[in-house]
Amino acid sequence: MKRPASIMLAAVLLLALAACGGGTPGEDTGEPSAVPSDTTPSDEAPPDVIPTPQDEEPADSVSDPAGIVSAHGQLRVEGADLVDRDGNPYQLRGMSTHGIQWFPQFVNESAVKELRDDWNTNVFRLAMYTGDGEGYTDATKERIEQYVDDGIQICLDLDMYCIIDWHILQDKTPLLKKEDAIEFFDKFSKKYGDRENILYEICNEPNPPATWKDDIKPYAEEIIPVIRQNAPDAVIIVGTAQWSQLIEEPKNDPLDADNIMYTLHFYAATHKDWLRDSLKRCRQAEFPVFVTEFGMCSASGNGANDFEEAEKWLGLLDEYNISYVNWAFADKNEAVCALNPGASPTGGWAESDLNEGGVWIRNRFRSKE
Ligand code: IDC
C-alpha cells in the first residue's frame, strides 16, 4: 500500500485538478458550495415552525421487523469488506436525511418503515449539520440532538442500521468543532454503545484547506478512542479530503485502528471515471470504502440527473459490495431531494410525490434482492 511521496503528491494534484475542472466550489460544475447561497434555513422553514414528528407509531406496534439487524448483527470491517456477524459481505443501502435540524418531520416511524419495506433499504443516515446555517451551537444542540436520538430510536424499533453523521461542510475542517464532536460522540456512544444498529460517521466532508494529514487524521485519532471506549465493536466511518473524494490519501496513510471505513462521496453528473478509477485502486489495495452519500445530479445538488453515470457507479458498488446512501430524503425544491415539495412526511408516496431522481433511486433500491 505504500508509495513514494513524490508519486503520491503528483497523483493527488492530478486528482484535485480533475475534480475541480477549473470550477470553484459552488459552481454548478463543481463542488457543493461551502457557503451556499441557500444555506440559511430560511428556505427550509425555520425550526420553530417545523412540526415535531407526531405520526410515529409506538415502538411495540412494529410487529414484523424485516429481520435486518436481528439477522445480520454487529457489522465489522474485514479487508475492504463490511461483513455481518457470520462473516459474510453485507451491503447497506439506504437514504440519508437532509439536515435533520431543518427536516425533522421526515424522521418518523411510518416514513422510515416505508423506506425499509417499500423502498427496500436497510440503513438510514441521520445527517446533522454542524456548521451550515444555524449549525450545532450551545443554543441549538439540545433540540438537534433530540432529533438524532428520535431517529436512532426509530431505527432500533424498525430493526434497521443507522448512521449518525456529524455533517461538517461549511466548517471545512473537523478540527473546528472538535470539542463539540468529542462531547457529542461520547454522549451517543455511551447511550447506544451496546446496540448493534449504529455506525458512527465522524466527519461528512472535510474540504479545502483541510487536508488528510493535518486535519482529518489528527481529528480521527482523537474521536475514534472516544467512541471505542463506549462502543468497542462499532464501525466508524471517516471522511476524506476534498468533499470526501481523496480516498487515496488515507489508503497511503491509513489510521492505525481496526473496524474503520473511509468515505467516498460522488455526484454522478460531476464525478465520473477519475473517481471510479480511484475507487478501483482502493479496492485492489483492499482498502475499505463506504459511500455514505451520493446523488444522481451535480455536486451543487441541482442540475440534470445523469442516470447513465449513476448506474455505472452503483453497478460498480454492487459488484464490490460497497455500501451506499442516497442524499436526500426531504421535500426541498432541489434535484437532489427525492420528494417533491409538499409530499407527505409520513409515507404513502406515489410516483407523483417523487421527483425524477426520487423515482429512479426508489426503483433502483427495489430492484435489489
Ligand atoms: C446541500 C443541500 C442543500 C443545502 C446545502 C448546504 O442539498 O439543500 O443548502 O447542502 O447546506 C454535499 C453535502 C451536502 C449537500 C449536497 C448537495 O454533503 O450537505 O447538501 N452535497 O450539494 N456534498 C456534495 C453534494
XYZ file of C-alpha atoms and ligand atoms in Angstrom:
394
model
C 0.000 0.000 0.000
C 2.942 2.360 0.487
C 4.025 4.578 -2.392
C 6.847 7.109 -2.731
C 5.774 10.571 -1.597
C 6.510 12.186 -4.956
C 4.166 9.818 -6.783
C 1.516 10.364 -4.143
C 1.801 14.126 -4.455
C 1.548 14.001 -8.237
C -1.470 11.720 -8.009
C -3.174 13.980 -5.514
C -2.549 17.039 -7.676
C -3.930 15.260 -10.718
C -6.998 14.200 -8.781
C -7.549 17.694 -7.490
C -7.263 19.158 -10.983
C -9.599 16.559 -12.422
C -12.109 17.168 -9.659
C -12.153 20.924 -9.828
C -12.124 21.112 -13.598
C -11.316 24.778 -13.227
C -14.539 25.439 -11.368
C -14.728 26.869 -7.921
C -16.884 25.423 -5.179
C -20.494 26.317 -5.589
C -20.459 26.497 -9.358
C -22.812 24.069 -10.928
C -19.912 22.204 -12.475
C -18.030 21.844 -9.251
C -18.462 21.061 -5.649
C -21.162 21.919 -3.211
C -20.550 25.406 -2.009
C -19.037 25.583 1.401
C -21.070 28.754 1.766
C -24.039 28.110 -0.472
C -26.342 30.979 -1.181
C -29.256 28.970 0.097
C -27.564 27.737 3.215
C -29.637 29.767 5.573
C -32.554 27.749 6.753
C -34.941 30.431 5.512
C -35.961 28.323 2.542
C -36.040 25.288 4.718
C -38.612 26.590 7.151
C -37.208 27.870 10.408
C -37.065 25.180 13.039
C -39.768 26.655 15.218
C -42.387 26.271 12.513
C -41.386 22.712 11.703
C -43.764 20.356 13.430
C -42.185 17.739 15.596
C -42.928 14.257 14.323
C -46.386 13.358 15.511
C -47.294 10.358 13.493
C -44.896 7.894 14.971
C -46.424 4.623 15.939
C -45.449 3.390 19.357
C -42.423 1.130 19.275
C -44.303 -2.036 20.081
C -46.589 -1.583 17.086
C -43.834 -2.858 14.806
C -44.793 -6.468 14.914
C -42.939 -7.618 11.862
C -39.434 -6.248 11.694
C -37.781 -7.203 8.444
C -35.098 -9.130 10.243
C -32.317 -6.804 9.280
C -30.182 -6.190 12.348
C -31.544 -9.215 14.149
C -30.452 -11.333 11.161
C -27.078 -9.719 10.477
C -25.982 -8.463 13.884
C -22.888 -6.461 14.608
C -21.187 -5.467 11.372
C -17.443 -5.280 11.116
C -14.738 -4.496 8.600
C -12.663 -7.289 7.108
C -10.168 -6.216 4.486
C -12.120 -3.996 2.118
C -15.462 -5.518 3.099
C -18.198 -4.741 5.510
C -19.256 -8.127 6.826
C -22.066 -9.311 9.039
C -21.856 -11.311 12.245
C -21.364 -14.526 10.242
C -18.520 -13.009 8.260
C -20.488 -12.693 5.010
C -20.052 -9.494 2.984
C -23.034 -7.288 3.726
C -24.106 -4.236 1.767
C -26.020 -1.384 3.358
C -28.262 0.634 1.044
C -30.495 3.472 2.034
C -31.441 7.112 2.229
C -29.933 9.984 4.159
C -31.949 12.680 5.826
C -31.279 16.228 4.684
C -30.119 18.363 7.624
C -32.076 16.759 10.425
C -32.387 20.159 12.111
C -34.245 21.518 9.091
C -36.323 18.497 8.082
C -37.094 16.577 11.271
C -40.644 15.952 10.113
C -39.331 13.293 7.700
C -37.805 11.324 10.537
C -40.822 9.421 11.779
C -41.565 5.756 12.070
C -44.075 5.382 9.281
C -41.792 7.133 6.760
C -38.740 5.098 7.693
C -40.797 1.915 7.713
C -41.850 2.691 4.150
C -38.212 3.227 3.241
C -37.478 -0.176 4.703
C -40.397 -2.178 3.336
C -41.346 -0.438 0.112
C -38.053 1.114 -0.970
C -36.140 -1.967 0.155
C -33.493 -0.189 2.219
C -31.718 -1.423 5.320
C -29.954 1.693 6.617
C -30.988 5.258 7.403
C -28.449 8.062 7.745
C -29.114 10.825 10.224
C -27.274 13.882 8.889
C -26.734 16.591 11.443
C -25.132 19.719 10.035
C -22.555 21.130 12.396
C -21.618 24.391 10.684
C -24.089 25.353 7.976
C -26.962 27.676 8.760
C -27.510 27.822 12.467
C -25.338 24.719 12.844
C -24.598 22.945 16.061
C -24.225 25.502 18.818
C -24.924 25.755 22.526
C -28.257 27.285 21.626
C -29.336 24.558 19.226
C -27.661 21.361 20.284
C -30.266 20.127 22.723
C -33.002 20.303 20.112
C -30.852 18.854 17.330
C -29.607 16.006 19.494
C -33.194 15.166 20.307
C -33.911 14.766 16.585
C -30.906 12.478 16.239
C -31.996 10.493 19.257
C -35.523 10.154 17.886
C -34.063 8.910 14.592
C -31.936 6.305 16.365
C -34.936 5.069 18.339
C -36.910 4.675 15.128
C -34.126 2.622 13.537
C -33.859 0.474 16.656
C -37.616 -0.119 16.620
C -37.513 -0.949 12.911
C -34.539 -3.283 13.243
C -32.550 -1.189 10.759
C -28.995 0.034 10.691
C -28.431 3.701 11.280
C -25.554 6.065 10.592
C -25.000 9.019 12.871
C -23.438 11.646 10.621
C -21.506 14.606 12.041
C -22.192 16.618 8.915
C -19.377 19.090 8.555
C -19.441 21.127 5.343
C -19.188 24.861 5.719
C -16.919 24.278 8.698
C -14.339 22.744 6.296
C -12.024 21.239 8.903
C -13.325 18.817 11.513
C -10.871 20.369 13.940
C -13.027 23.490 14.159
C -15.708 21.816 16.240
C -13.592 19.007 17.625
C -14.551 19.649 21.235
C -18.236 19.561 20.335
C -17.659 16.352 18.392
C -15.961 14.731 21.375
C -18.890 15.640 23.613
C -21.444 14.536 21.024
C -19.884 11.182 20.203
C -19.171 10.431 23.828
C -22.811 11.058 24.687
C -24.282 8.947 21.876
C -21.798 6.105 22.101
C -22.396 5.915 25.866
C -26.112 5.709 25.347
C -26.061 3.287 22.411
C -22.663 1.599 22.597
C -24.194 -1.799 23.275
C -26.531 -1.648 20.265
C -25.547 -3.335 17.025
C -27.502 -0.956 14.824
C -25.271 2.066 14.834
C -22.384 3.178 12.653
C -20.591 6.396 13.520
C -19.623 8.784 10.706
C -17.328 11.300 12.288
C -16.927 13.977 9.595
C -19.047 14.198 6.485
C -16.999 16.213 4.012
C -13.826 17.984 5.029
C -12.925 20.455 2.296
C -10.106 22.855 1.382
C -7.962 23.964 3.001
C -8.456 20.940 5.270
C -6.173 18.026 4.426
C -5.985 14.399 5.451
C -2.640 14.761 7.140
C -3.114 17.990 9.048
C -6.817 17.974 9.852
C -8.727 14.762 9.323
C -6.219 12.217 10.538
C -5.424 14.036 13.803
C -9.143 14.606 14.369
C -9.955 10.933 13.782
C -7.164 9.910 16.121
C -8.905 11.817 18.893
C -12.513 10.923 18.141
C -12.107 7.197 17.469
C -10.886 6.373 21.011
C -13.800 8.337 22.481
C -16.274 6.181 20.574
C -14.337 2.961 21.070
C -14.342 3.397 24.816
C -18.130 3.087 24.830
C -18.828 1.188 21.633
C -15.816 -1.081 21.182
C -17.269 -3.018 18.251
C -18.902 -0.256 16.243
C -17.860 0.508 12.691
C -16.554 4.059 12.394
C -16.562 5.886 9.059
C -14.013 8.619 8.449
C -14.422 11.417 5.891
C -11.716 12.250 3.392
C -10.365 15.469 1.923
C -11.936 17.467 -0.909
C -15.551 16.762 -0.003
C -14.745 13.096 0.658
C -13.152 12.343 -2.661
C -9.428 11.980 -1.922
C -9.733 8.442 -0.600
C -6.258 7.513 -1.746
C -4.632 9.752 0.827
C -5.717 7.526 3.730
C -5.119 4.481 1.529
C -1.479 5.530 1.541
C -1.503 6.814 5.104
C -4.203 4.857 6.977
C -5.299 5.214 10.552
C -3.834 2.778 12.997
C -7.210 1.393 14.087
C -9.486 -1.542 13.316
C -13.047 -1.517 12.077
C -12.690 1.723 10.147
C -14.096 2.583 6.751
C -13.294 5.667 4.701
C -15.813 7.898 2.994
C -16.220 8.354 -0.730
C -18.941 10.725 -1.983
C -19.935 11.145 -5.603
C -22.493 13.170 -7.509
C -22.916 11.378 -10.785
C -23.222 14.408 -13.061
C -19.962 15.811 -11.644
C -17.739 12.929 -10.573
C -17.032 10.293 -13.168
C -14.261 7.991 -14.356
C -11.392 9.552 -12.435
C -13.105 8.973 -9.108
C -14.284 5.496 -10.031
C -10.701 4.691 -11.054
C -9.568 5.883 -7.665
C -12.125 3.615 -6.031
C -10.909 0.680 -8.131
C -7.359 1.263 -6.927
C -8.637 1.312 -3.346
C -10.409 -1.948 -3.892
C -7.299 -3.542 -5.372
C -5.423 -2.439 -2.272
C -8.139 -3.957 -0.039
C -8.896 -0.546 1.352
C -12.387 -0.257 2.934
C -14.666 2.390 1.462
C -18.236 3.382 2.336
C -20.280 5.705 0.110
C -22.263 7.480 2.806
C -23.608 9.998 0.317
C -24.217 10.229 -3.411
C -26.548 11.942 -5.821
C -27.501 11.458 -9.437
C -27.308 15.201 -10.228
C -24.368 17.586 -9.896
C -22.498 18.263 -6.679
C -24.367 21.538 -6.342
C -27.459 19.487 -5.519
C -29.133 20.672 -8.710
C -28.801 20.426 -12.480
C -29.724 17.495 -14.673
C -29.519 13.978 -13.336
C -27.026 11.741 -15.094
C -28.569 8.318 -14.679
C -26.118 6.670 -17.027
C -23.205 7.671 -14.830
C -25.209 6.896 -11.709
C -25.805 3.375 -12.963
C -22.092 2.966 -13.714
C -21.398 3.984 -10.123
C -23.985 1.800 -8.457
C -23.115 -1.143 -10.701
C -19.530 -0.879 -9.540
C -20.537 -0.528 -5.894
C -22.817 -3.553 -6.188
C -20.028 -5.544 -7.809
C -17.731 -4.678 -4.902
C -20.454 -4.963 -2.274
C -19.742 -1.409 -1.200
C -22.499 0.225 0.837
C -24.226 3.397 -0.345
C -26.626 6.025 0.906
C -28.530 8.483 -1.265
C -28.848 12.204 -0.498
C -31.511 13.310 0.425
C -34.783 12.256 1.931
C -36.642 15.564 2.093
C -39.033 17.659 0.043
C -36.848 20.698 -0.581
C -37.196 22.028 -4.095
C -33.891 20.804 -5.500
C -32.953 17.954 -7.817
C -31.098 16.120 -5.093
C -34.098 15.780 -2.749
C -36.177 12.715 -3.552
C -39.578 14.049 -2.524
C -41.494 16.760 -4.306
C -42.288 19.870 -2.271
C -45.302 19.237 -0.093
C -45.075 15.417 -0.205
C -46.467 13.817 2.909
C -43.796 13.387 5.585
C -45.296 10.091 6.687
C -45.305 7.973 3.547
C -47.720 6.551 1.036
C -45.718 8.119 -1.780
C -46.981 7.711 -5.326
C -44.615 8.429 -8.242
C -46.119 11.910 -8.427
C -44.809 12.576 -4.897
C -41.247 11.875 -6.010
C -39.093 13.911 -8.348
C -37.183 12.376 -11.250
C -34.278 11.310 -9.070
C -36.595 10.017 -6.363
C -38.425 7.753 -8.786
C -35.135 6.469 -10.148
C -33.496 5.733 -6.837
C -36.593 4.072 -5.390
C -36.731 1.768 -8.417
C -33.017 1.120 -8.093
C -33.356 0.088 -4.450
C -36.407 -2.023 -5.243
C -34.503 -3.872 -7.957
C -32.115 -5.340 -5.395
C -32.789 -8.707 -3.791
C -26.810 20.507 0.268
C -28.310 20.519 0.391
C -28.809 21.932 0.222
C -28.105 22.831 1.239
C -26.589 22.696 1.095
C -25.824 23.471 2.154
O -28.871 19.632 -0.556
O -30.215 21.980 0.396
O -28.487 24.164 1.007
O -26.226 21.336 1.236
O -26.221 23.183 3.443
C -22.757 17.511 -0.371
C -23.026 17.739 1.052
C -24.482 18.025 1.287
C -25.047 18.894 0.178
C -25.013 18.074 -1.112
C -25.640 18.795 -2.321
O -22.588 16.697 1.896
O -24.619 18.644 2.545
O -26.390 19.187 0.509
N -23.624 17.735 -1.376
O -24.981 19.971 -2.612
N -21.620 17.104 -0.897
C -21.728 17.101 -2.241
C -23.021 17.495 -2.558
